[in-house]
Tab-separated table of C-alpha atoms and ligand atoms in Angstrom:
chain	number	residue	atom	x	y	z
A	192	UNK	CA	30.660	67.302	16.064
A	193	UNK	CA	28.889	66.813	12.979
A	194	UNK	CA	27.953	63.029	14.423
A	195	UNK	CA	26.972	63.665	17.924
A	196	UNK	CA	23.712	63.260	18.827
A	197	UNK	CA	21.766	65.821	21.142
A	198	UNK	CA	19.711	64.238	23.916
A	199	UNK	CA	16.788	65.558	21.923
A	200	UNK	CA	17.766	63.702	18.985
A	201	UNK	CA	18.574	60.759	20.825
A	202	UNK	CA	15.417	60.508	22.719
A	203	UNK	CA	13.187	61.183	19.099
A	204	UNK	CA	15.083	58.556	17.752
A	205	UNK	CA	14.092	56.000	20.760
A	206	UNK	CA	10.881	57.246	20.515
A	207	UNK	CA	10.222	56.445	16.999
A	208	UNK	CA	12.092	52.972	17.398
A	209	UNK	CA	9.665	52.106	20.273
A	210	UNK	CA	7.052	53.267	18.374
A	211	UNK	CA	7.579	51.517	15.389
A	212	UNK	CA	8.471	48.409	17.104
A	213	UNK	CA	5.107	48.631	19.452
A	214	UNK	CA	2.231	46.473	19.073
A	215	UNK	CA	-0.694	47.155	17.171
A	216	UNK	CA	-3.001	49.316	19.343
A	217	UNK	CA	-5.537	47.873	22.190
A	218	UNK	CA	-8.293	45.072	20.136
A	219	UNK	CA	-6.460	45.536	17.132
A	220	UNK	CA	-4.704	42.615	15.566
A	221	UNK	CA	-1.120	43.581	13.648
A	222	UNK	CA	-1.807	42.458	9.693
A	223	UNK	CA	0.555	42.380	7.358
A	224	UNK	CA	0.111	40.795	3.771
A	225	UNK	CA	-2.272	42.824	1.178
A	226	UNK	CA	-5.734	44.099	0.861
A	227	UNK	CA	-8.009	43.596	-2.608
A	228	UNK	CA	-10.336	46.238	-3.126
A	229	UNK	CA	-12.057	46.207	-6.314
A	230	UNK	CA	-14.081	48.853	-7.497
A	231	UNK	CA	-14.830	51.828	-10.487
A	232	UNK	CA	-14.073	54.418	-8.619
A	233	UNK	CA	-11.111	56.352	-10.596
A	234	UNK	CA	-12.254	59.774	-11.068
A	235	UNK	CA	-12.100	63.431	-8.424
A	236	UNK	CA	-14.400	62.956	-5.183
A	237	UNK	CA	-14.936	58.768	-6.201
A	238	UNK	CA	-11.057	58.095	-5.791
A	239	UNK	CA	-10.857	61.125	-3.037
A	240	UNK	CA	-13.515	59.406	-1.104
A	241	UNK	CA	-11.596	55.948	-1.506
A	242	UNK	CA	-8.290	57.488	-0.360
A	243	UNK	CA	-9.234	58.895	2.749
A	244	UNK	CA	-10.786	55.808	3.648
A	245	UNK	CA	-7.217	53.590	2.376
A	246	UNK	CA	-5.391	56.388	4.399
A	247	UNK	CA	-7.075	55.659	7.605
A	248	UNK	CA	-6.439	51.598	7.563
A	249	UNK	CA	-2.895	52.327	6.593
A	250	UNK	CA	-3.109	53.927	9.741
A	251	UNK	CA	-4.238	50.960	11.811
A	252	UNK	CA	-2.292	48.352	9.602
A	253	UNK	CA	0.724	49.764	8.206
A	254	UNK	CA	2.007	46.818	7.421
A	255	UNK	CA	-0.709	45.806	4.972
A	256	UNK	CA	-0.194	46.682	1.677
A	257	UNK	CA	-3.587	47.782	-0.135
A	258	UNK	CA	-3.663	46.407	-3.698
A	259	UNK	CA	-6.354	49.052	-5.646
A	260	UNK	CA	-8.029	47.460	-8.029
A	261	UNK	CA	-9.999	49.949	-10.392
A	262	UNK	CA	-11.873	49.643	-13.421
A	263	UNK	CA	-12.909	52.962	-14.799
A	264	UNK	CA	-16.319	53.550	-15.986
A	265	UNK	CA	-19.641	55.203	-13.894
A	266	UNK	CA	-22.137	53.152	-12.492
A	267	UNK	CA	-19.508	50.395	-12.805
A	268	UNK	CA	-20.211	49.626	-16.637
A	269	UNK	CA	-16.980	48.105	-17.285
A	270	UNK	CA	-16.374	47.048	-13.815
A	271	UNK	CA	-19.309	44.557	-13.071
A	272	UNK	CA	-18.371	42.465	-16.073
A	273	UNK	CA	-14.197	42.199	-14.963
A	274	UNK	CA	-15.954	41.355	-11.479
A	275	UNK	CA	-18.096	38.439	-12.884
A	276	UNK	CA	-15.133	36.732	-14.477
A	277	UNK	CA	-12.419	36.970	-11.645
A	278	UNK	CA	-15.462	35.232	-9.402
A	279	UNK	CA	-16.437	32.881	-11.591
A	280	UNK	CA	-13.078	32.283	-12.291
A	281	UNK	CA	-11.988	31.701	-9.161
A	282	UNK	CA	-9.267	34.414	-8.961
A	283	UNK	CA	-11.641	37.070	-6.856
A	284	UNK	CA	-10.635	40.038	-5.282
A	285	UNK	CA	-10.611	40.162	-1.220
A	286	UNK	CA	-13.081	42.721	-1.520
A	287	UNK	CA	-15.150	44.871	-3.726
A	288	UNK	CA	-17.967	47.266	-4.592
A	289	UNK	CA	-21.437	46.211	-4.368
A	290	UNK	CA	-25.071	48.098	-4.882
A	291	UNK	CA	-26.899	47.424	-1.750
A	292	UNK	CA	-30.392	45.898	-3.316
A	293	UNK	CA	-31.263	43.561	-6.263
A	294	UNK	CA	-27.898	43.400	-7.770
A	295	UNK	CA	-26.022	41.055	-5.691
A	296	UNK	CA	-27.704	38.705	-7.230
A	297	UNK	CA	-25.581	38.689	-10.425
A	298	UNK	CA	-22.860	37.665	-8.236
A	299	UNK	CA	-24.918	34.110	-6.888
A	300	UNK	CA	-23.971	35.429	-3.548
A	301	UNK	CA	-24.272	32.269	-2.008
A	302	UNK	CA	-21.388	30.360	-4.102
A	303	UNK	CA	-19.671	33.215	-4.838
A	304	UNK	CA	-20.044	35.947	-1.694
A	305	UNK	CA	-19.265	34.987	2.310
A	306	UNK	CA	-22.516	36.168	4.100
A	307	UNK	CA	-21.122	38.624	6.860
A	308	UNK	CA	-24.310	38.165	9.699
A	309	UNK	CA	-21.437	37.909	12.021
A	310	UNK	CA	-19.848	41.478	11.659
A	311	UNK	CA	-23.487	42.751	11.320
A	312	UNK	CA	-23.991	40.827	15.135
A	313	UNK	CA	-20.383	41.765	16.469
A	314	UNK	CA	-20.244	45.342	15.152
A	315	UNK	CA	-24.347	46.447	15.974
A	316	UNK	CA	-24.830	47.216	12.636
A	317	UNK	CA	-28.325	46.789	12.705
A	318	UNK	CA	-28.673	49.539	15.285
A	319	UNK	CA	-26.726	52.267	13.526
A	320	UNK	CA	-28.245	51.367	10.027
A	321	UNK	CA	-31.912	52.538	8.926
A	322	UNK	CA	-34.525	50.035	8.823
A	323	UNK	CA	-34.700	50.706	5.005
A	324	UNK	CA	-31.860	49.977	4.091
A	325	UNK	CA	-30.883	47.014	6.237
A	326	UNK	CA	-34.600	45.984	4.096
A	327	UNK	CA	-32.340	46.471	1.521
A	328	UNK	CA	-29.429	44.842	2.320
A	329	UNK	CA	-30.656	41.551	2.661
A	330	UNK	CA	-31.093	39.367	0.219
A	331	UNK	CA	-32.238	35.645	0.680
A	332	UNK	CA	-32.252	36.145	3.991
A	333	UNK	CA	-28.654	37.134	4.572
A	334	UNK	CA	-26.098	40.402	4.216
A	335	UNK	CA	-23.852	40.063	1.841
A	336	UNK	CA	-22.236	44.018	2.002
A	337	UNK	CA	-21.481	46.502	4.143
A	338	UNK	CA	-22.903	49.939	3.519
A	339	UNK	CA	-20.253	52.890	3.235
A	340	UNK	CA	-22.995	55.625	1.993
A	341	UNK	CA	-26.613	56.885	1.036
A	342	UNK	CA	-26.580	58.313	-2.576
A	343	UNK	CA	-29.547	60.220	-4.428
A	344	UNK	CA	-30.001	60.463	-7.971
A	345	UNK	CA	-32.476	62.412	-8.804
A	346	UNK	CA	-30.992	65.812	-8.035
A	347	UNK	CA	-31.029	68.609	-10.741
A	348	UNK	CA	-26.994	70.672	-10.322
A	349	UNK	CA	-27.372	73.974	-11.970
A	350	UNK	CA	-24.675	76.939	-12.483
A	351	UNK	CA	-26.122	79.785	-10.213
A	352	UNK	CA	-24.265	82.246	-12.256
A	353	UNK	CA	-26.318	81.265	-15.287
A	354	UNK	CA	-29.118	81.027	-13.969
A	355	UNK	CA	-29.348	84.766	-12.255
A	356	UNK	CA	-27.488	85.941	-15.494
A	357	UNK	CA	-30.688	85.079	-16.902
A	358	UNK	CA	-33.306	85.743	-14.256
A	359	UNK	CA	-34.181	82.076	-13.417
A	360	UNK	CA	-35.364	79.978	-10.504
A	361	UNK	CA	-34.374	76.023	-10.705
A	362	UNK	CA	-37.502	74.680	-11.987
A	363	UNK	CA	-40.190	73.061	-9.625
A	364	UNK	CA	-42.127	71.416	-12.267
A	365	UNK	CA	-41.412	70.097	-16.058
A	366	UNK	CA	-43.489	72.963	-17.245
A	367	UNK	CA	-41.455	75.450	-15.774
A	368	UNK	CA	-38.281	73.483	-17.103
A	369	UNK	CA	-39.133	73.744	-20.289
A	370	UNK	CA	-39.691	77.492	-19.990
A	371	UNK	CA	-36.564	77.899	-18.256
A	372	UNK	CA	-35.277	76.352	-21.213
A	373	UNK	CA	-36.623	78.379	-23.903
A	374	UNK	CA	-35.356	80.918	-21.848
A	375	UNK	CA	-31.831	79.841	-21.914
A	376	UNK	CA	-31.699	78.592	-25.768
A	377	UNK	CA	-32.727	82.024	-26.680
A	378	UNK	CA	-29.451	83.023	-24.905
A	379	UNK	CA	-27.427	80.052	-27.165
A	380	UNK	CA	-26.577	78.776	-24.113
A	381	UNK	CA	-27.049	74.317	-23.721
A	382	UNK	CA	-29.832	73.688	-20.912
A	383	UNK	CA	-29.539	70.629	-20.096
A	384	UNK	CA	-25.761	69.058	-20.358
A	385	UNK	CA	-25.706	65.545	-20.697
A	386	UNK	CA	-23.609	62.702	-21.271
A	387	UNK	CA	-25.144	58.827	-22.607
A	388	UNK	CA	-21.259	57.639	-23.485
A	389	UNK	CA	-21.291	54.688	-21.014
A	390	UNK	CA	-24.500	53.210	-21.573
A	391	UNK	CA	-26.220	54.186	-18.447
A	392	UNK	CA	-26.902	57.989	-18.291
A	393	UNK	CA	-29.845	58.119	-19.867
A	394	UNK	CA	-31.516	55.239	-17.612
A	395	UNK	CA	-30.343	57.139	-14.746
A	396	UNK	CA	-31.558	60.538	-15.972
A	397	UNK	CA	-35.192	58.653	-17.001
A	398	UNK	CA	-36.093	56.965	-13.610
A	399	UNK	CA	-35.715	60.517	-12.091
A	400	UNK	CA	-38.466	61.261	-14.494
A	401	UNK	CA	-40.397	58.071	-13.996
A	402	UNK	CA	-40.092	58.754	-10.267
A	403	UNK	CA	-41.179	62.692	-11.143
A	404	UNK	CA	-44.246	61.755	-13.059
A	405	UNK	CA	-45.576	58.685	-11.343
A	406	UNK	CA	-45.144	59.443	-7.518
A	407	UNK	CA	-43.159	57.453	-5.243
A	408	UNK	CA	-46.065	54.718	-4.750
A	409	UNK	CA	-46.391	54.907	-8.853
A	410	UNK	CA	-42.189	54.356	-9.240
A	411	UNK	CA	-42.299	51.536	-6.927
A	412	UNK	CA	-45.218	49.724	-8.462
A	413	UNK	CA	-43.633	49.276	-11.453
A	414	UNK	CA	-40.231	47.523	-9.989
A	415	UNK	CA	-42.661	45.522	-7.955
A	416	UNK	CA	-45.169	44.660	-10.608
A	417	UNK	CA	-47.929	46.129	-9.060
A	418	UNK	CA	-48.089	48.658	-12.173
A	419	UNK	CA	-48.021	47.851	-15.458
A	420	UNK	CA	-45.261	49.446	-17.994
A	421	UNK	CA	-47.880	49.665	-20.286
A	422	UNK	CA	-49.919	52.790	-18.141
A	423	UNK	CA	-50.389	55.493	-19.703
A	424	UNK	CA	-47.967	57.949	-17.172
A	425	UNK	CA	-44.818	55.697	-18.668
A	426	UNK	CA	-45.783	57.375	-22.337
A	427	UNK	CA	-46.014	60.655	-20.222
A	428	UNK	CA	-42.871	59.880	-18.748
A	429	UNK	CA	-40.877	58.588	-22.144
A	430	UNK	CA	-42.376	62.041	-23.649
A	431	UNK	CA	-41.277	63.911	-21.076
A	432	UNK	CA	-38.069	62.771	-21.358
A	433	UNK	CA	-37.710	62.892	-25.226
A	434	UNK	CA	-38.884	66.768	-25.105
A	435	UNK	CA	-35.959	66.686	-22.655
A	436	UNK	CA	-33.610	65.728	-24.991
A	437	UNK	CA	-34.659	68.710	-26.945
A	438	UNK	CA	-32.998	70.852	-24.424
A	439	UNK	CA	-29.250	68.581	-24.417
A	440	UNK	CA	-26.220	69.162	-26.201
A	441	UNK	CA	-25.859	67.436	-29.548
A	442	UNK	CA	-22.597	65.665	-28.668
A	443	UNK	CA	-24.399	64.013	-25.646
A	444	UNK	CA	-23.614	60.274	-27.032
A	445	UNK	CA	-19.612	61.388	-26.864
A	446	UNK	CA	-19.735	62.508	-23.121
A	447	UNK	CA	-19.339	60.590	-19.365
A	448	UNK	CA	-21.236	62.479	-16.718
A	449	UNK	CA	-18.424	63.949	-15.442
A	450	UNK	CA	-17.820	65.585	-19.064
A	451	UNK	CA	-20.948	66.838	-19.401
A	452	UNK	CA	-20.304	68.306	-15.721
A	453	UNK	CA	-17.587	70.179	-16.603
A	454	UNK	CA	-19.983	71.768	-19.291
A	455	UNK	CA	-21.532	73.197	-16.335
A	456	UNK	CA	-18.750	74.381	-14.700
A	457	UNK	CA	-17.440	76.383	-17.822
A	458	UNK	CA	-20.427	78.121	-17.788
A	459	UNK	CA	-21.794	76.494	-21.387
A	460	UNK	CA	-24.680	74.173	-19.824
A	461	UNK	CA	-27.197	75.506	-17.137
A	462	UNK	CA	-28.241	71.896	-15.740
A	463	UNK	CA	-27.353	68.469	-15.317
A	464	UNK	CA	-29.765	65.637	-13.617
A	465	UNK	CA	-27.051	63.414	-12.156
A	466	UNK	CA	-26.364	61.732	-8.857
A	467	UNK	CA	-24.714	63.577	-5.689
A	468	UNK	CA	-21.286	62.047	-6.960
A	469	UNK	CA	-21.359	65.765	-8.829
A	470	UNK	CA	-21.372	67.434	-5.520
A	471	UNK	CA	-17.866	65.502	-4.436
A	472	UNK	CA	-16.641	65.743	-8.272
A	473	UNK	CA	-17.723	69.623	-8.283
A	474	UNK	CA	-15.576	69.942	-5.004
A	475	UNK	CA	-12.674	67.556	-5.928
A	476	UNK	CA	-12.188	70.568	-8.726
A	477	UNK	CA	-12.987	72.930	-6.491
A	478	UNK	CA	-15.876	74.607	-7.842
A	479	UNK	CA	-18.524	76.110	-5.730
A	480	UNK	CA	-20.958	77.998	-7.994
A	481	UNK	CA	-23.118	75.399	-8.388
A	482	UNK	CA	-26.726	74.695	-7.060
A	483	UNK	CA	-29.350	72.081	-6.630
A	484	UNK	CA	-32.835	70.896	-6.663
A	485	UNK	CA	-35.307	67.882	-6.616
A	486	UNK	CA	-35.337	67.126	-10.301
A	487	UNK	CA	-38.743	68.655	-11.221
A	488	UNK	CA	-41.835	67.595	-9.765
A	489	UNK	CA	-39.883	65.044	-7.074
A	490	UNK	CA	-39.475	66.806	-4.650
A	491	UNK	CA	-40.277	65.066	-1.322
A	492	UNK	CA	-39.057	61.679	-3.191
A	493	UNK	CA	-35.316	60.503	-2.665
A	494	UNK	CA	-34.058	58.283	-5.445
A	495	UNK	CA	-32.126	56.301	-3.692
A	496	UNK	CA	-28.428	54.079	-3.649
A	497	UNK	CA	-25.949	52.491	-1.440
A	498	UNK	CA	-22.444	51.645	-1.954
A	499	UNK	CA	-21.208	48.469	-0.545
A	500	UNK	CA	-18.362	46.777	-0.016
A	501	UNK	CA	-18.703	42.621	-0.191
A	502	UNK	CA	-16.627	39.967	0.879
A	503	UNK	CA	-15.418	37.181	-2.020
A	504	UNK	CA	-15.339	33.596	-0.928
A	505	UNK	CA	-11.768	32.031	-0.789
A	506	UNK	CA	-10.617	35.638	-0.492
A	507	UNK	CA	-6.755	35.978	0.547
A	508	UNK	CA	-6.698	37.744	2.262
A	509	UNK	CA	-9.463	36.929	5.096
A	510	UNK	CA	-8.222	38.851	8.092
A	511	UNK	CA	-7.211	41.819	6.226
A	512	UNK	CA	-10.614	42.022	4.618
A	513	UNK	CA	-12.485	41.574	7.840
A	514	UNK	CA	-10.820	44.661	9.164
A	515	UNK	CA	-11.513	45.910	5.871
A	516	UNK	CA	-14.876	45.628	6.276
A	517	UNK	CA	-15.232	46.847	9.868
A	518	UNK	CA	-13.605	50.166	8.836
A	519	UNK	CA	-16.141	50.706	6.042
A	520	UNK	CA	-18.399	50.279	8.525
A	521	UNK	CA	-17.760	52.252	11.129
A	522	UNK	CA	-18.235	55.922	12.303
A	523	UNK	CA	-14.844	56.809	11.216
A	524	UNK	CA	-14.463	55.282	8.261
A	525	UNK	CA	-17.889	56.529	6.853
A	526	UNK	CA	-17.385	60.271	8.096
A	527	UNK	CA	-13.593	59.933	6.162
A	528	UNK	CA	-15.051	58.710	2.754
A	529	UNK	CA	-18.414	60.974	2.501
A	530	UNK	CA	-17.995	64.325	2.190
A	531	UNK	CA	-14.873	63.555	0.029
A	532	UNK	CA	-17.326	61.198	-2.074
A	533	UNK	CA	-20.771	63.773	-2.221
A	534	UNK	CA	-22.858	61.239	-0.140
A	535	UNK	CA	-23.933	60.872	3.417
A	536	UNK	CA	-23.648	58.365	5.742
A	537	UNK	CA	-25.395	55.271	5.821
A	538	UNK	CA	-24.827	55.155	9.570
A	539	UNK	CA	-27.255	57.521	11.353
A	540	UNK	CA	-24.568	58.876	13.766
A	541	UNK	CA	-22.337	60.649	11.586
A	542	UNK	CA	-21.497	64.297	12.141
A	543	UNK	CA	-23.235	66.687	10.631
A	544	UNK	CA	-20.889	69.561	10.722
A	545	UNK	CA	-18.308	68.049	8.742
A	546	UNK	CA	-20.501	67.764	5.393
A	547	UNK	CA	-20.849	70.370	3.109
A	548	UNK	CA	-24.365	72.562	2.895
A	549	UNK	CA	-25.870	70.560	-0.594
A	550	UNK	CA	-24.630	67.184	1.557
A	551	UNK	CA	-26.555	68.553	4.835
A	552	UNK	CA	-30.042	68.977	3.250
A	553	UNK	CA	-29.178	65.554	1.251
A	554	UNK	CA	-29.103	64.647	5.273
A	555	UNK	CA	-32.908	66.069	5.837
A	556	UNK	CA	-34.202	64.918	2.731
A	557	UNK	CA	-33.066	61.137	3.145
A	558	UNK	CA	-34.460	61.240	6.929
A	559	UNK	CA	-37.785	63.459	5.824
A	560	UNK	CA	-38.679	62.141	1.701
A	561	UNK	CA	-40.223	58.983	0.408
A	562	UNK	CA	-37.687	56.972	-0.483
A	563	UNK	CA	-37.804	54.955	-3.497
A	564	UNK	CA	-34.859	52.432	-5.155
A	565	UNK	CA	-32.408	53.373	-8.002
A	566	UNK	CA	-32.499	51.123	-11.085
A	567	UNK	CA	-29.910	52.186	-12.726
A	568	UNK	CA	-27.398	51.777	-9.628
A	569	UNK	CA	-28.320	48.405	-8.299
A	570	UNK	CA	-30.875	48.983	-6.028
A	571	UNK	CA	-34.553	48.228	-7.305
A	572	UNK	CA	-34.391	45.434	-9.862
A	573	UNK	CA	-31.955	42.638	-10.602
A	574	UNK	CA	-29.358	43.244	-12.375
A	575	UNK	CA	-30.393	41.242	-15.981
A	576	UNK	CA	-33.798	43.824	-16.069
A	577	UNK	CA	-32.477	46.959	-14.999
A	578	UNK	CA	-29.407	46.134	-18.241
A	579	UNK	CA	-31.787	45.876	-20.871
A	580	UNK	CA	-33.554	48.915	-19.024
A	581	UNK	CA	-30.575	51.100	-19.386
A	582	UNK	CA	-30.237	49.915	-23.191
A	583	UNK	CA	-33.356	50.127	-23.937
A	584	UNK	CA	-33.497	54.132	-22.458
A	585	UNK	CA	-30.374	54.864	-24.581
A	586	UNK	CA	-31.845	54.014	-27.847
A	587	UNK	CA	-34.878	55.925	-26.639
A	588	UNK	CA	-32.721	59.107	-26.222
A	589	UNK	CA	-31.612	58.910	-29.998
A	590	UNK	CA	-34.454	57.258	-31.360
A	591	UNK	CA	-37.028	58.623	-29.118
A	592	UNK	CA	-39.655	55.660	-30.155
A	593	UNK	CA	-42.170	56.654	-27.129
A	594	UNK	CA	-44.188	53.344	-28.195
A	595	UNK	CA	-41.479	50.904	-29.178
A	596	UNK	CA	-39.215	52.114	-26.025
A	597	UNK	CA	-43.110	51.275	-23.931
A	598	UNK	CA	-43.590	47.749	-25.298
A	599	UNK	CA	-39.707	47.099	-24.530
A	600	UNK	CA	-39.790	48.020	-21.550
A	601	UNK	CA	-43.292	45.780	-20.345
A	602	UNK	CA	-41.123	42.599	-22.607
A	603	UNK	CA	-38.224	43.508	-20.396
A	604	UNK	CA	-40.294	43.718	-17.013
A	605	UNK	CA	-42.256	40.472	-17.917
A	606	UNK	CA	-38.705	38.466	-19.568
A	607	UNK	CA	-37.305	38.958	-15.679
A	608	UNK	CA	-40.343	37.563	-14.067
A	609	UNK	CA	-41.054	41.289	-12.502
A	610	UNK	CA	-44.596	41.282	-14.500
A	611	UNK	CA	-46.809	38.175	-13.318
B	1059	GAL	C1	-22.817	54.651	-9.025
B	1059	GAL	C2	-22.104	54.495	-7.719
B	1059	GAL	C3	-21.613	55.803	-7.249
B	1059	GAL	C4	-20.844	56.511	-8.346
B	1059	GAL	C5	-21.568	56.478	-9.672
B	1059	GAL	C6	-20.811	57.052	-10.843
B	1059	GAL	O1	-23.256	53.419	-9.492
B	1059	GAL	O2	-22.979	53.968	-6.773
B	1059	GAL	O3	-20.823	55.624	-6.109
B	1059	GAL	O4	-19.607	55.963	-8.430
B	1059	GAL	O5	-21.950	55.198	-9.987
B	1059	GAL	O6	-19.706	56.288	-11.147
C-alpha cells in the first residue's frame, strides 16, 4: 500500500519530470556553466537588492551556477583595488560593479572592458534610459555598463521620534541645522551620526555641502574646471562642514555608515547625511521611524549615482554574462533589485507602486531637480582626482585645515588635468 502511487501522485510526478526535462522557455537559450559577479555589496538592502536579482536568473537558467564574488567595504574601497589586479592580471571576473561616469576609466576600458553598443542596439536601451545618464554612460564614445539604478546622496535621514521629542523640523538651511543642533546637544543627544572608517564618508558627506553652498551650476563648475577651487564659497563650504563636525559623534573615525546608521535607529543620533542605500539598509532591519530631507540648502539639486554592471574582456563565461547583463537591464530585473536596494530605476518604466514612499519622491525629485554628478561614487571626476579628494576631506574632518584642505584640493584638481 505504502508504495502505490495515486493517479495524483503519478501525474505530479510526470509533470515535474516534463518540466524539468523541458527546454528553456521561448528566446531563451539553456546555460549551464557559472556566472562571475563581482561587487561590494555584502551588507542588509546592498546584498538584498543583489539576491532578488540572482534569484530571478536562477529562474531563467537554473542550470547556471552564480559564483558571488564580494568584497566588503562602501563605496567599494576595498573592492576597486581587488578589481584592478584580477584585470590587470588577467584572471577577471565575468562581470562586475561599475559607477556609471568618470570612473571606468581606471579600468582602461578599452583593453580591459568589452564595449556592449550591441545589447544597448538589441535591447533599446537608449529609449528606456534618460538622456542624462546615457550622457553619462559613455565614455570615449562607447558603453561600457549597464545601469541597474539611480542613487542620490545628498539626502539628510533623521529619527522622527527625536526630532518631535524635541519639537524640530528637518532643517531647510545650515542655519537652521545648526540651531536644530544646539537644540539637540542641550538634550545630550549626538546630532549628526557619522562614520569616516573607510576613507570615503566624509568626501561623500562634503560634496553634499559643496553642492548645498555653491548651486548646482557652482558644483558642476568645479568638476568641469569652469570654477576655480580656490573661490571663496569652497572656504564657505570647508567651514561649513568643519562647524559640522562640531555636531558628530567623537568616535566618528571608528564607524562605517551603516554603524553610524544604527546610531540613528537606537535613538542616540538625530541625523545622518548619507546616500539612499540607508533607506534599503533602514528597511533590510526593518525600521520605519525614520525621515528625510534635501541635505540643507539643496533642495531642488539631486546628487547623483548609477550602479553598473560591466562586462570583462576574455570573460568565461560570455553567454552567461550576456544574459547577465540583459537581466540587469531590463524591467524586471531593475523593479526586483530597487526597492530591496533604496534606489530607483534607471529605466523610466518601472512601477511606481512597488517602491516605498522615501523611494517614490526620490522618483519626482530625479525627474523634477537639477541633477549634478557624485564624486565620491564614480560619477563626476576620474577616479585618480576624486581619491585624493576623498583623502584629502578625511584629514579635513580631523584636522579641519579650511586653507591647507583649499590649496589641496586646487593641487589635486590641477595634478588631474581638471584645472587648465
Ligand atoms: C556606492 C554604491 C552604492 C552603495 C554605496 C555604499 O558607491 O554606488 O550602491 O553600495 O556605495 O556601499
Amino acid at each position: 500500500m505504502r508504495y502505490r502511487m495515486s493517479w495524483l501522485t503519478s501525474l505530479t510526478i510526470v509533470v515535474l519530470v516534463l518540466a524539468a526535462a523541458a527546454p528553456a522557455a521561448p528566446g531563451t537559450k539553456e546555460l549551464s556553466g557559472k556566472l562571475e559577479m563581482f561587487s561590494w555589496w555584502t551588507a542588509g538592502g546592498e546584498a538584498d537588492g543583489l539576491n532578488a536579482m540572482y534569484a530571478l536568473y536562477k529562474k531563467a537558467y537554473p542550470k547556471v551556477e552564480i559564483v558571488n564574488a564580494t568584497v566588503a567595504g562602501g563605496a567599494g574601497t576595498n573592492a576597486k583595488a581587488v578589481l584592478s589586479t584580477r584585470l590587470t592580471g588577467g584572471d577577471p571576473p565575468d562581470s562586475f560593479q561599475l559607477h556609471a561616469g568618470l570612473e571606468v576609466e581606471k579600468y582602461e576600458p578599452q583593453k580591459f572592458l568589452q564595449s556592449l553598443d550591441g545589447l544597448y542596439t538589441s535591447e533599446g536601451w537608449t529609449k528606456v534610459f534618460p538622456k542624462d545618464l546615457i550622457a553619462l554612460l559613455k565614455y570615449k564614445d562607447h558603453f561600457w555598463g549597464v545601469p541597474v539604478n539611480i542613487h542620490r546622496s545628498n539626502v539628510l535621514w533623521y529619527n522622527r521620534k527625536v526630532f518631535e521629542d524635541s519639537g524640530l523640523k528637518p532643517p531647510t538651511t545650515w542655519a537652521e541645522f545648526f540651531k536644530a543642533g544646539d537644540a539637540l546637544k542641550a538634550k545630550g543627544l549626538v546630532p549628526l551620526v557619522i562614520g569616516t572608517k573607510e576613507g570615503w564618508e566624509a568626501g561623500h558627506t562634503f560634496e553634499t555641502v559643496l553642492a548645498s553652498v555653491l548651486g548646482p551650476n557652482g558644483y558642476k563648475g568645479l568638476w568641469a574646471g569652469r570654477i576655480p577651487w580656490t573661490d571663496p564659497k569652497v572656504a564657505d563650504a570647508l567651514n561649513t562642514f568643519k562647524r559640522l563636525m562640531t555636531y558628530a559623534n567623537t568616535d566618528y573615525s571608528a564607524l562605517t555608515w551603516s554603524d553610524a546608521a544604527q546610531y540613528l535607529v537606537d535613538g542616540k543620533g538625530a541625523m545622518h547625511i548619507m546616500g539612499d542605500w540607508t533607506d534599503g539598509w533602514f528597511t533590510s532591519k526593518n525600521y520605519s521611524g525614520y525621515g528625510w530631507a534635501p541635505v540643507p540648502g539643496s533642495r531642488g539639486t539631486f546628487v547623483a549615482l548609477s550602479d553598473s554592471f560591466a562586462a570583462a574582456k576574455g570573460a568565461k563565461d560570455q553567454e552567461n554574462l550576456m544574459a547577465w547583463l540583459k537581466l540587469a537591464g531590463s524591467k524586471a530585473g531593475q523593479e526586483a533589485f530597487n526597492p530591496k536596494k533604496g534606489s530607483i530605476c534607471a529605466r523610466t518604466d518601472c512601477d511606481a507602486k512597488l517602491f516605498n514612499a522615501y523611494l517614490q519622491s526620490a522618483m519626482k525629485d530625479w525627474s523634477a531637480n537639477a541633477i549634478v554628478p557624485s564624486v565620491a561614487h564614480g560619477a563626476a571626476a576620474v577616479e585618480k582626482w576624486a581619491t585624493v579628494y576623498k583623502d584629502i576631506l578625511n584629514t579635513f574632518a580631523t584636522r579641519g585645515d579650511v586653507a591647507a584642505a583649499q590649496k589641496a584640493l586646487q593641487q589635486a584638481c590641477a595634478d588631474s588635468g581638471g584645472c587648465k
